[in-house]
Short mmCIF file of C-alpha atoms in Angstrom, two decimals:
data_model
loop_
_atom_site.label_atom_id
_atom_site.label_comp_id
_atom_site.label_asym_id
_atom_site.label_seq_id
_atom_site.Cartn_x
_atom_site.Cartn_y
_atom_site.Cartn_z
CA UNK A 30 -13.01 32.07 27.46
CA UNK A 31 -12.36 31.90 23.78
CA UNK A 32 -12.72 29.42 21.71
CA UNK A 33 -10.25 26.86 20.93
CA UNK A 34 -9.36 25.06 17.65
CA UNK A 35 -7.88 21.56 18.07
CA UNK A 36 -4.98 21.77 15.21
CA UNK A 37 -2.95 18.63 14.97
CA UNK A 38 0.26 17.66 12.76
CA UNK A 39 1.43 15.39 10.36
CA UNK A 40 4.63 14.90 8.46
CA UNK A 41 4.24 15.43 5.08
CA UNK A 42 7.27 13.48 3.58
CA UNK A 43 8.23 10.27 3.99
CA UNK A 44 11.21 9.16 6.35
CA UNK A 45 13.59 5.83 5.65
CA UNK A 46 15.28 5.53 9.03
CA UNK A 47 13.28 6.79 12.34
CA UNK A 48 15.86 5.86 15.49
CA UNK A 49 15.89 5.49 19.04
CA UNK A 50 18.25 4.34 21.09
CA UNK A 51 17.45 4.32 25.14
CA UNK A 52 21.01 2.95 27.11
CA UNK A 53 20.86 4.10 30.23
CA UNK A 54 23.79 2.25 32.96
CA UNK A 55 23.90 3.06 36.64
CA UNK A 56 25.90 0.17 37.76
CA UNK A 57 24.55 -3.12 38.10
CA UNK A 58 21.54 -4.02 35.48
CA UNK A 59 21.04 -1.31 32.91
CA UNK A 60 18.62 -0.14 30.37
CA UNK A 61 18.94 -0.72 26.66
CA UNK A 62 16.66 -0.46 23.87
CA UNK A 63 16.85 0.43 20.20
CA UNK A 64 14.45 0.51 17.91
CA UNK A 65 14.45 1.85 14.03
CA UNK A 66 10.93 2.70 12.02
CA UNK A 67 10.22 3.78 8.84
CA UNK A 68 6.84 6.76 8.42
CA UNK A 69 5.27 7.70 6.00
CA UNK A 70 2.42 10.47 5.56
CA UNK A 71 -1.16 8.69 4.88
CA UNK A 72 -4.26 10.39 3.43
CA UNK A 73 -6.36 12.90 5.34
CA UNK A 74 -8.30 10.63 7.55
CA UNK A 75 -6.09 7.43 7.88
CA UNK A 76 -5.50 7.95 11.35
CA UNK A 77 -2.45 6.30 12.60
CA UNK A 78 -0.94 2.81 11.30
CA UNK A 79 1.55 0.77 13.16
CA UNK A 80 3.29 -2.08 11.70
CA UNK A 81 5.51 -4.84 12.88
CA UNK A 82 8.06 -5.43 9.90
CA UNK A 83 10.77 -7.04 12.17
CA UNK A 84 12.20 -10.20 10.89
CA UNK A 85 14.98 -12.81 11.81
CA UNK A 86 14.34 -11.71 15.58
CA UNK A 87 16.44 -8.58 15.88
CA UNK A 88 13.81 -7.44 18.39
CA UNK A 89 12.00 -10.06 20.25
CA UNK A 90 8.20 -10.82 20.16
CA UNK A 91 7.63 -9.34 24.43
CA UNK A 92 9.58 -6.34 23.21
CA UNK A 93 6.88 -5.41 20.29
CA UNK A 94 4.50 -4.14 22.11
CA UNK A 95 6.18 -1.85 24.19
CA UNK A 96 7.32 -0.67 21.25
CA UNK A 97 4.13 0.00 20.14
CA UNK A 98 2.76 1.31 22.98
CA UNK A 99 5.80 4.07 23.27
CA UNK A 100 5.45 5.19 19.57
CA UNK A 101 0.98 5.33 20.51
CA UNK A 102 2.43 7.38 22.79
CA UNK A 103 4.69 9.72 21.39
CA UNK A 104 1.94 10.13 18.35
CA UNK A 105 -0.24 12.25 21.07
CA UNK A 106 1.92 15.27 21.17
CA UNK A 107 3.62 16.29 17.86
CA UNK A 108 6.67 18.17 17.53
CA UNK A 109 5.39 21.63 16.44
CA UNK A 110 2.64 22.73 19.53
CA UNK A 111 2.46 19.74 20.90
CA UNK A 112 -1.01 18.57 18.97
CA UNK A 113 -1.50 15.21 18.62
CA UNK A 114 -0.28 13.67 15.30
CA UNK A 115 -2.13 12.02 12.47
CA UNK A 116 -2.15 10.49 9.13
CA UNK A 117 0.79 8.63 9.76
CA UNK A 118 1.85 5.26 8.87
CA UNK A 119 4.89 3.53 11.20
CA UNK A 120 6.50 0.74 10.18
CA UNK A 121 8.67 -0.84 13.14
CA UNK A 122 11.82 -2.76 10.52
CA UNK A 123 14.91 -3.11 12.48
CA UNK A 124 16.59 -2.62 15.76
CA UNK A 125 18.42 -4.26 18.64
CA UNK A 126 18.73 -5.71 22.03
CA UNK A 127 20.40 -6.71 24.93
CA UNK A 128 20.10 -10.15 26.88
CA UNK A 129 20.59 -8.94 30.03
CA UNK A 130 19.14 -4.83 29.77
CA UNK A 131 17.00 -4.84 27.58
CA UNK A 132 13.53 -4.40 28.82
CA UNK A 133 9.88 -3.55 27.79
CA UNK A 134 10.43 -0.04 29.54
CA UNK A 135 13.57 0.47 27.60
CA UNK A 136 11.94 -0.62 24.28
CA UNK A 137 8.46 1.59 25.02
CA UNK A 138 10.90 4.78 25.20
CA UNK A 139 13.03 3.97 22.34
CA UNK A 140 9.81 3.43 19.98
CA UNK A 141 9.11 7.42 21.38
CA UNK A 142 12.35 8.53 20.71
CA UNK A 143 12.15 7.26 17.46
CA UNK A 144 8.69 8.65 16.87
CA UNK A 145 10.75 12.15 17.43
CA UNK A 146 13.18 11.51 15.90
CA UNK A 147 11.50 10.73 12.33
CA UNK A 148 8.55 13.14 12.79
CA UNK A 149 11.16 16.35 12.63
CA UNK A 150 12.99 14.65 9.43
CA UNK A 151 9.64 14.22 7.67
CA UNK A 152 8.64 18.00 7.43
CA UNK A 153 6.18 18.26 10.12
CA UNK A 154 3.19 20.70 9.42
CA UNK A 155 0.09 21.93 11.23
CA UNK A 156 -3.27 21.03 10.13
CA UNK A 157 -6.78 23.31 10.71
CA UNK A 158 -10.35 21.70 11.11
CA UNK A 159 -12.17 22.30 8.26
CA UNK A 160 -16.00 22.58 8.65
CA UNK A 161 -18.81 21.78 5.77
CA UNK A 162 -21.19 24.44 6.21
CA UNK A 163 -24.69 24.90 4.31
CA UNK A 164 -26.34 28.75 4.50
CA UNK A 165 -29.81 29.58 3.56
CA UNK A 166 -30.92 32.77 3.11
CA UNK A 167 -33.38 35.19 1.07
CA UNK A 168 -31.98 35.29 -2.67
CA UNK A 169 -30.89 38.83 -1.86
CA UNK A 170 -28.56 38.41 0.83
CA UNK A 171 -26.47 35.73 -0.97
CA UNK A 172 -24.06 37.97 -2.34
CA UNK A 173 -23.13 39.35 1.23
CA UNK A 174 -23.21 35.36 2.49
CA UNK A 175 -20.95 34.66 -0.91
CA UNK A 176 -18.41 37.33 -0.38
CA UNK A 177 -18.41 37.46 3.71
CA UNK A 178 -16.91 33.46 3.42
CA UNK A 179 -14.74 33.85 0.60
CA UNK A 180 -13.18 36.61 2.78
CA UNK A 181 -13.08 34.18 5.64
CA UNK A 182 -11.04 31.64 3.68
CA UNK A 183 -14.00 30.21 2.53
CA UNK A 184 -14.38 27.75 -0.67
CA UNK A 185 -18.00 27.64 -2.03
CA UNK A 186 -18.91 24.82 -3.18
CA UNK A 187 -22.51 25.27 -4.37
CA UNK A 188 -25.67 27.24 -4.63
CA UNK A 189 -29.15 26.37 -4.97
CA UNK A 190 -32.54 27.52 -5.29
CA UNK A 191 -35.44 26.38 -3.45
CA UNK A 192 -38.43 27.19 -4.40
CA UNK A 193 -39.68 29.24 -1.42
CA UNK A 194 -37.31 31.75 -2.47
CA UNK A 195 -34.33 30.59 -0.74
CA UNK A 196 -31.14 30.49 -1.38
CA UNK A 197 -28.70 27.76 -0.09
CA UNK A 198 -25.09 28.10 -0.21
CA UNK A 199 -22.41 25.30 0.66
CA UNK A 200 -18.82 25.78 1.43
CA UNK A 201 -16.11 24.62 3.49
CA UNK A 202 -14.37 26.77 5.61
CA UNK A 203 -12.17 26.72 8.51
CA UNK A 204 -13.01 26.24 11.81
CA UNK A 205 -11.22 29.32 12.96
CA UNK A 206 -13.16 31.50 10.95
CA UNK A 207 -16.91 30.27 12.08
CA UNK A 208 -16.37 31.73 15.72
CA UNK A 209 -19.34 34.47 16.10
CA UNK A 210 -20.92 33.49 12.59
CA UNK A 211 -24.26 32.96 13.85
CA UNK A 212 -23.66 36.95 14.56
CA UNK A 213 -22.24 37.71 11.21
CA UNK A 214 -24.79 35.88 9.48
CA UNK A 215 -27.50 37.92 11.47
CA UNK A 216 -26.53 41.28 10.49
CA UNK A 217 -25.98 39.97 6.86
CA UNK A 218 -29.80 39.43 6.53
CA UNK A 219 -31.31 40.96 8.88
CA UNK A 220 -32.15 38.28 11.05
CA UNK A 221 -33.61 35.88 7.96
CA UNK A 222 -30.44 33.58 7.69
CA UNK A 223 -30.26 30.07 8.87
CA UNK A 224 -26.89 27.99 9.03
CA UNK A 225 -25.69 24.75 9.92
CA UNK A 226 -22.25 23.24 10.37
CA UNK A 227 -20.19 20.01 10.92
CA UNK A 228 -16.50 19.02 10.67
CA UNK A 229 -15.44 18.00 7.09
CA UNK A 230 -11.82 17.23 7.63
CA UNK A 231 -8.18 18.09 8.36
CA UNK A 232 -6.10 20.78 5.94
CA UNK A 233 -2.84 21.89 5.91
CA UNK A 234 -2.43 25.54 7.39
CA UNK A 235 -0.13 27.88 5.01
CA UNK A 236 2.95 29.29 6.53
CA UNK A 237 1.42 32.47 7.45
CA UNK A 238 -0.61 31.30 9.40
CA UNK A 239 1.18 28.63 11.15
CA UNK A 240 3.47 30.92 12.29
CA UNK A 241 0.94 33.03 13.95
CA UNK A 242 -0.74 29.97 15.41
CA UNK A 243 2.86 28.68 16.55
CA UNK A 244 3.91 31.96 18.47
CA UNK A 245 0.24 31.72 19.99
CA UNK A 246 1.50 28.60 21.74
CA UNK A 247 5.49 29.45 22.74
#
């Protein structure tokens, strides 16, 4: 089949107060957890950071990580597509509980709920792979290389000249657009070009396309 990218999401504002309350009563012993974090948006790369902030008790020490494990959880599948989320920081700072309840199944769905709850107030967006990419071809193909990945929402980086004649060109450019390069790059120089790839990192995708990628996955 076609190729996939693997997008993922991150929020790109930060958010003060993150709830999630789980009370659930069907007579007898109940359910009850409620949890509040604070996120915030972390450099490209960061991954995901989880901190315990609570103080004074307000959630007790067995209920922490549950917690934890529920917002680890709810960080898999964002709010957008359902790509996992990253380059987030979550601070767990307040909540509540219930002697009798309260449980570490109430408390791992509450830190989820609250992972929801503050991902859609903190401006959630989709991020693309980006890919580091070096070229080399003959001298004269370079201006076909040049303009083929600027058209392919590519940024070049560099150029160089080696001294067999070759010419090396290095850009990033998104994942998305490398599918059938190896093609493209073929017909470009009749067969004399040479590429090679890896991943460089996450980057926001504009609205535009977002939207496309979005209806792609309703």
């Amino acid at each position: 089949g076609k190729p996939r990218v693997a997008y993922r999401e991150t929020i790109t504002r930060p958010v003060e107060k993150a709830e999630g309350r789980f009370v659930r009563q069907t007579g007898g012993r109940g359910q009850y957890g409620h949890v509040v974090l604070r996120l915030e948006p972390l450099e490209p790369g960061s991954g995901i950071v989880i901190e315990n902030g609570i103080v004074g008790g307000v959630i007790p020490k067995e209920y922490i990580r549950p917690t934890e494990a529920g917002i680890r959880e709810s960080l898999t599948s964002g709010v957008l597509a359902g790509y996992p989320i990253v380059d987030v920081k979550a601070t767990l700072y307040d909540g509540s509980y219930h002697d009798v309840d309260s449980s570490e199944m109430a408390f791992k769905i509450a830190g989820s709920m609250a992972i929801r709850d503050g991902v859609e107030k903190g401006k959630p967006v989709l991020l693309e792979p980006i890919m580091a990419i070096e070229v080399v071809v003959p001298e004269g193909y370079t201006g076909d290389v040049i303009g083929n990945l600027s058209a392919n929402r590519g940024m070049i980086e560099g150029m160089e000249m080696r001294m067999d004649g070759l010419q090396t060109v290095s850009a990033k450019v998104p994942l998305a657009e490398m599918f059938g390069y190896a093609t493209r790059l073929r017909s470009m120089s009749q067969g004399r070009g040479i590429f090679t790839m890896e991943f460089s990192h996450y980057a926001p995708l504009s609205d535009d396309l977002a939207r496309d990628v979005l209806r792609g996955n309703a």
